Tab-separated table of C-alpha atoms in Angstrom:
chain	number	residue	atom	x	y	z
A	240	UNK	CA	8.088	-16.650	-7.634
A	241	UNK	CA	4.955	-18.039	-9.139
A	242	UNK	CA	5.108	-20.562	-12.295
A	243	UNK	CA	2.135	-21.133	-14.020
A	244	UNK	CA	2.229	-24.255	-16.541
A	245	UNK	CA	-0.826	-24.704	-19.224
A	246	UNK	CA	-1.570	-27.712	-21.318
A	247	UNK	CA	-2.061	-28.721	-23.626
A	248	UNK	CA	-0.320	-26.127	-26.195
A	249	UNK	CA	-2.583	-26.588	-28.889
A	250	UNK	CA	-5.895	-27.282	-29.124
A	251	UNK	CA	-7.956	-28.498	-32.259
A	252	UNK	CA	-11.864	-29.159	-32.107
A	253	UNK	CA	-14.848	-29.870	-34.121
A	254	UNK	CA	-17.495	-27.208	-33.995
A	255	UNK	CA	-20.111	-28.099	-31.252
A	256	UNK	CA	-17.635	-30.085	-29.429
A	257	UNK	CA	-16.313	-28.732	-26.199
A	258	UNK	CA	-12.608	-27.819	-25.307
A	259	UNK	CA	-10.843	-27.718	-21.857
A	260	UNK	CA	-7.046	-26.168	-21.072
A	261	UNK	CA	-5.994	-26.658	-17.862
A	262	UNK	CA	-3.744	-24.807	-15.492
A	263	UNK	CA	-1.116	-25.475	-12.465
A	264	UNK	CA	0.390	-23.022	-10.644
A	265	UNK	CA	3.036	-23.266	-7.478
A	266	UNK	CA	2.264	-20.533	-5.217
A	267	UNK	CA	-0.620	-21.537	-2.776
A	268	UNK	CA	-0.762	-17.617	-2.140
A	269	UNK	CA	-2.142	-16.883	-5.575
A	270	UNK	CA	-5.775	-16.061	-4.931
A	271	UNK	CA	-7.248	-14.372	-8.556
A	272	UNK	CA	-7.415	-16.493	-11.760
A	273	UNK	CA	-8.234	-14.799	-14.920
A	274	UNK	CA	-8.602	-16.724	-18.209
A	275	UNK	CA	-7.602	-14.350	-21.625
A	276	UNK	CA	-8.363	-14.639	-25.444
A	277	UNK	CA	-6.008	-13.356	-27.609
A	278	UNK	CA	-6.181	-12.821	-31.342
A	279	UNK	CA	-3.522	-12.319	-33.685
A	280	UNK	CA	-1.834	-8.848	-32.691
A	281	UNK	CA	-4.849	-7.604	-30.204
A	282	UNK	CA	-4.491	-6.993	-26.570
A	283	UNK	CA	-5.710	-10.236	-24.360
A	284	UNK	CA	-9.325	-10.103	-23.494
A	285	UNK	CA	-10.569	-10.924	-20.195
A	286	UNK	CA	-13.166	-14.006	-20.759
A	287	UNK	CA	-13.528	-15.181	-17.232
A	288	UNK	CA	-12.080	-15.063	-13.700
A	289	UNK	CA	-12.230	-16.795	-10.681
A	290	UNK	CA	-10.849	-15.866	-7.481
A	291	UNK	CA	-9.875	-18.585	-4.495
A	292	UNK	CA	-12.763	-17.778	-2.279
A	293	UNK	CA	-14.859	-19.980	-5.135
A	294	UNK	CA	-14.662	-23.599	-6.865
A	295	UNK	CA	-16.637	-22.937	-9.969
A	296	UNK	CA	-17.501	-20.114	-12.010
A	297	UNK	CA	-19.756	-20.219	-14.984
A	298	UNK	CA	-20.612	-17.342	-17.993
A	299	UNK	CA	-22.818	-18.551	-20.550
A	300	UNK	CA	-20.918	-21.429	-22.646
A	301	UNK	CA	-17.511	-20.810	-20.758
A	302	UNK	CA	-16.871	-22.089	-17.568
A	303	UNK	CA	-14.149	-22.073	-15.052
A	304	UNK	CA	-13.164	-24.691	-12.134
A	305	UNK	CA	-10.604	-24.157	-9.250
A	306	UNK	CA	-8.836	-26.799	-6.817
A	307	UNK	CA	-6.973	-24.913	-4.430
A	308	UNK	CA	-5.559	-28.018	-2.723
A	309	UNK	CA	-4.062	-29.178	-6.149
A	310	UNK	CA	-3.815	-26.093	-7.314
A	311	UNK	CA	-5.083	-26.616	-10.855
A	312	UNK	CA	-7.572	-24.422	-12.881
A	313	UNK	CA	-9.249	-25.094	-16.020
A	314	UNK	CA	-11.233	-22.986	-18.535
A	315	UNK	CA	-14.033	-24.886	-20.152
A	316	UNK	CA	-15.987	-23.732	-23.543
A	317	UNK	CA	-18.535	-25.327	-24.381
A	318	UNK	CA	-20.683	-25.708	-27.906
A	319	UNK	CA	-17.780	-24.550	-29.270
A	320	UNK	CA	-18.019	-21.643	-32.617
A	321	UNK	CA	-14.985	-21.193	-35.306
A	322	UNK	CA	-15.159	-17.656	-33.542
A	323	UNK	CA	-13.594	-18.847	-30.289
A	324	UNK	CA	-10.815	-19.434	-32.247
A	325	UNK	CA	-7.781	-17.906	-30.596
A	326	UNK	CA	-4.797	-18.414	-28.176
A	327	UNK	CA	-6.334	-18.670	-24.457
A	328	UNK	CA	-4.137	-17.694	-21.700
A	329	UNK	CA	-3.881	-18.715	-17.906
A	330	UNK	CA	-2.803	-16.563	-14.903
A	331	UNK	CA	-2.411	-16.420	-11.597
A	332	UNK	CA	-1.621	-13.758	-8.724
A	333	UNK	CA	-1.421	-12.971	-5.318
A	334	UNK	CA	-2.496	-10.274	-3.114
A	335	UNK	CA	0.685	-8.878	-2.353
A	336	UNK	CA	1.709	-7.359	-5.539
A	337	UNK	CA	-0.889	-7.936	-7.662
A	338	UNK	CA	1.300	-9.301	-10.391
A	339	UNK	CA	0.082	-11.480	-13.059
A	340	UNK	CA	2.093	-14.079	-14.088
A	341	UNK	CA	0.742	-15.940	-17.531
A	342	UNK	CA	0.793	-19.187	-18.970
A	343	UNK	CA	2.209	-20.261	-22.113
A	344	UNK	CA	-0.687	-20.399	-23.864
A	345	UNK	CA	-3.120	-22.572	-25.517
A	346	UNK	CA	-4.013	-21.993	-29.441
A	347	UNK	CA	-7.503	-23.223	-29.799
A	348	UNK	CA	-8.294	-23.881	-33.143
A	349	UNK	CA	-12.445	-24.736	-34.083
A	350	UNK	CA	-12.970	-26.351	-37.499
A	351	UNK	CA	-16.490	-25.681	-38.955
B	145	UNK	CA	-16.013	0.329	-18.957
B	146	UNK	CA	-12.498	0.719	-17.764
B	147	UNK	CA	-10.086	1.516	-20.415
B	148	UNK	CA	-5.935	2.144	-21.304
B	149	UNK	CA	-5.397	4.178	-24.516
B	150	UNK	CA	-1.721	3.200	-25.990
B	151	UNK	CA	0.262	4.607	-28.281
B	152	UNK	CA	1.764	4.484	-30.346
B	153	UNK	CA	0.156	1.050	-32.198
B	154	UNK	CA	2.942	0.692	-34.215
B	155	UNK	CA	6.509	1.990	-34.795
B	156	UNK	CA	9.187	1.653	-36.933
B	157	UNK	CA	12.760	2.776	-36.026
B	158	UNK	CA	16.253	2.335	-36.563
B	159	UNK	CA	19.456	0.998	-34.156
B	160	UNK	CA	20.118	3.277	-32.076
B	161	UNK	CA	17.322	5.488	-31.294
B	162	UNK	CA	15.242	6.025	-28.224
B	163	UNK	CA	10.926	5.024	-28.688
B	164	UNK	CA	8.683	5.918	-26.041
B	165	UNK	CA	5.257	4.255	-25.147
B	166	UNK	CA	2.673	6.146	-23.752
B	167	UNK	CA	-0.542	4.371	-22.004
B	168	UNK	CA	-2.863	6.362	-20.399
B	169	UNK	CA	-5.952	5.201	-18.822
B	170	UNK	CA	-9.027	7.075	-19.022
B	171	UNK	CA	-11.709	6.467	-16.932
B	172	UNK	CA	-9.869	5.197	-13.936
B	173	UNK	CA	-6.935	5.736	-11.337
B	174	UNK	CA	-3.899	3.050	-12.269
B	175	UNK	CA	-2.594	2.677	-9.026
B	176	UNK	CA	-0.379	0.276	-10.582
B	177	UNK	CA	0.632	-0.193	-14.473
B	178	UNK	CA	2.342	-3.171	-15.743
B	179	UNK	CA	4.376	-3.601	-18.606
B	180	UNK	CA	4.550	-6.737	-20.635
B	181	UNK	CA	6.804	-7.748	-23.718
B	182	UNK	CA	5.676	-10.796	-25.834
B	183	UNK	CA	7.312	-11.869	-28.664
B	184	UNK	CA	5.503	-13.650	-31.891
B	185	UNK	CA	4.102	-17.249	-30.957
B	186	UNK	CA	4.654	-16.929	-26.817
B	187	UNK	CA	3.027	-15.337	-23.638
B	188	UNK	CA	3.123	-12.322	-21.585
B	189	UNK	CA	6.366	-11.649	-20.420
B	190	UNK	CA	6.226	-8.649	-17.071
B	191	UNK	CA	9.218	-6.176	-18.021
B	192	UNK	CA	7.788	-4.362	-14.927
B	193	UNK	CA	5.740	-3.231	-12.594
B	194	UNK	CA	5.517	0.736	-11.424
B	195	UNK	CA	3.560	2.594	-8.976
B	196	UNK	CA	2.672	6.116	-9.312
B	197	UNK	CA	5.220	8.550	-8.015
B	198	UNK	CA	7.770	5.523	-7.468
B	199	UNK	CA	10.565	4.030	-9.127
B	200	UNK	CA	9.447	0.901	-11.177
B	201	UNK	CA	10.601	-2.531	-9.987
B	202	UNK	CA	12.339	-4.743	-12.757
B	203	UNK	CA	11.766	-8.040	-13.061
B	204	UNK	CA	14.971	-10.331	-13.051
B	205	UNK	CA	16.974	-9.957	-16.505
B	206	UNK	CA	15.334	-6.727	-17.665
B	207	UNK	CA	17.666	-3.939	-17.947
B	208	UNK	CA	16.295	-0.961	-16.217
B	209	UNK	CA	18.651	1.400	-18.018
B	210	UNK	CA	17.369	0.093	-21.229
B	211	UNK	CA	13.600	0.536	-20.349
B	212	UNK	CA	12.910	3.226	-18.937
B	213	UNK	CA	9.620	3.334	-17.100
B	214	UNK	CA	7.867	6.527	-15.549
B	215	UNK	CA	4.516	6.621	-13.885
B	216	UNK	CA	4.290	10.220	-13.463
B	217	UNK	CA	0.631	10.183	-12.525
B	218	UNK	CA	-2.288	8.133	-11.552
B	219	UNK	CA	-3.235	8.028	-15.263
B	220	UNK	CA	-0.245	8.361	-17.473
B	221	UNK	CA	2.468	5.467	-17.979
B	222	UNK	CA	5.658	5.697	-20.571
B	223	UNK	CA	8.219	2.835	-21.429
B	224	UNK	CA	11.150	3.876	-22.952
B	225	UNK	CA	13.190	1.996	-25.233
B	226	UNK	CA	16.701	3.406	-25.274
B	227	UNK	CA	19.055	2.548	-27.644
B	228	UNK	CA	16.693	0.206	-29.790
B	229	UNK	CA	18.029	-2.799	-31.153
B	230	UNK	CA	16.324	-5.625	-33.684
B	231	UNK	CA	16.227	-7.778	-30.729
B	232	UNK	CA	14.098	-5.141	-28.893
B	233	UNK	CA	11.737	-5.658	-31.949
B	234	UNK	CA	8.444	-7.126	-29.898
B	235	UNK	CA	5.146	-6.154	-29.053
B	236	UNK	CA	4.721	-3.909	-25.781
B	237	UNK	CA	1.540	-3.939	-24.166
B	238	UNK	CA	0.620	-2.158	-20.633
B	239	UNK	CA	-1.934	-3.072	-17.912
B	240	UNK	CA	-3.248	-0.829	-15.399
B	241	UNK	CA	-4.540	-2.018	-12.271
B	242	UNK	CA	-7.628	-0.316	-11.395
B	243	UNK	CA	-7.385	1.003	-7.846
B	244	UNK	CA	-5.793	-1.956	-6.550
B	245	UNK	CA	-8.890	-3.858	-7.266
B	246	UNK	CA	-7.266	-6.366	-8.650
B	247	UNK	CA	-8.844	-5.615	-12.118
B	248	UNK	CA	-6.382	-5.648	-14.866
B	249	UNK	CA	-7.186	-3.380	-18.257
B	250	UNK	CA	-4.897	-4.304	-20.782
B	251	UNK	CA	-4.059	-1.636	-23.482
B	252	UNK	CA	-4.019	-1.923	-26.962
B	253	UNK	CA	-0.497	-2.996	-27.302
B	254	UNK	CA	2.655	-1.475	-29.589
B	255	UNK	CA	4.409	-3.304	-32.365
B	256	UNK	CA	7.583	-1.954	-32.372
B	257	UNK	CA	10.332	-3.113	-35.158
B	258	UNK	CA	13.633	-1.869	-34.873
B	259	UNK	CA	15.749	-2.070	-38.518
């Protein structure tokens, strides 16, 4: 089945600065890549996705990047706010039964 | 936008008894709902995944006798924890798959403690 590592596991930045997690994941069938933000006892929250038909997707200060042939995927946030603060998840699925399988996650802390 | 109502939010209950979960989506068909344990500090785990009008398929290690899953409709999902123990204490959360669009909608997730 699919295995989906993240890095790193935590994350601390300066407000303003910019922060990148990045993904692997082992099955080249995987074709949708969702990135989720999680706060303390909420559901996940869907902050961007990116599906295998496309290299680079971009919302505002959040970006996200896709190598199929290495099969790595990273979520970028840029100008980064105490409010993005939170545990950021990485995903991956295929086609076939739509299941998502997560990675460990990343908690993200900003420091004003 | 799409949404998954769960309940409850939170339970409390003792060894032994049975808790059931109830997501329901509400503006959209779930085609497929998953459910997801994740326990304080780690990720998503899929318990898993059923299909309206079909048995639910397991993922490897989760007793299906335990959890009981029914998709009895295209908008009503229920896990049930049967014969709770304090190592079934976690928080459940569901995801529908909207129409097999490949859009998840996560609901709002039960804390469930078991004493």
């Amino acid at each position: 089945g699919e295995n989906v590592e993240q890095h790193p596991s935590t994350l601390s930045v300066q407000e303003g600065d910019s922060a990148v997690i990045k993904c692997t994941y082992s099955d080249s069938a995987s074709n949708y890549f969702p990135w989720y933000k999680q706060e303390l006892g909420k559901r996940p929250q869907l902050i961007i996705d990116i599906r295998s038909n496309v290299g680079e997707k971009k919302d505002q200060r959040i970006a996200v990047t896709l190598n199929k042939t290495a099969k790595h995927f990273s979520l970028h946030i840029t100008e980064t706010q105490p409010e993005d603060s939170a545990v950021y998840f990485c995903a991956a699925s295929t086609g076939s039964n739509y299941k998502l399988t997560f990675g460990k996650g990343t908690l993200l802390t900003v420091n004003p | 936008g799409a949404v998954v109502s769960q309940h409850p939010s939170w339970v409390i209950c003792k060894s032994g008894t049975s808790v059931k979960i109830e997501c329901r989506s509400l503006d959209f068909q779930a085609t497929t709902m998953f459910w997801y344990r994740q326990f304080p500090k780690q990720s998503l785990m899929l318990m898993a995944t059923s299909n309206e009008g079909s048995k639910a398929t397991y993922e490897q290690g989760v007793e299906k006798d335990k959890f009981l899953i029914n998709h009895a409709s295209l908008t009503l999902s229920t896990l049930t924890v049967t014969s709770a123990h304090p190592e079934d204490s976690s928080f459940y959360i569901c995801s529908g798959d909207r129409e097999g669009l490949l859009v998840y909608t996560f609901g709002s997730g039960t804390r469930l403690t078991v004493v």
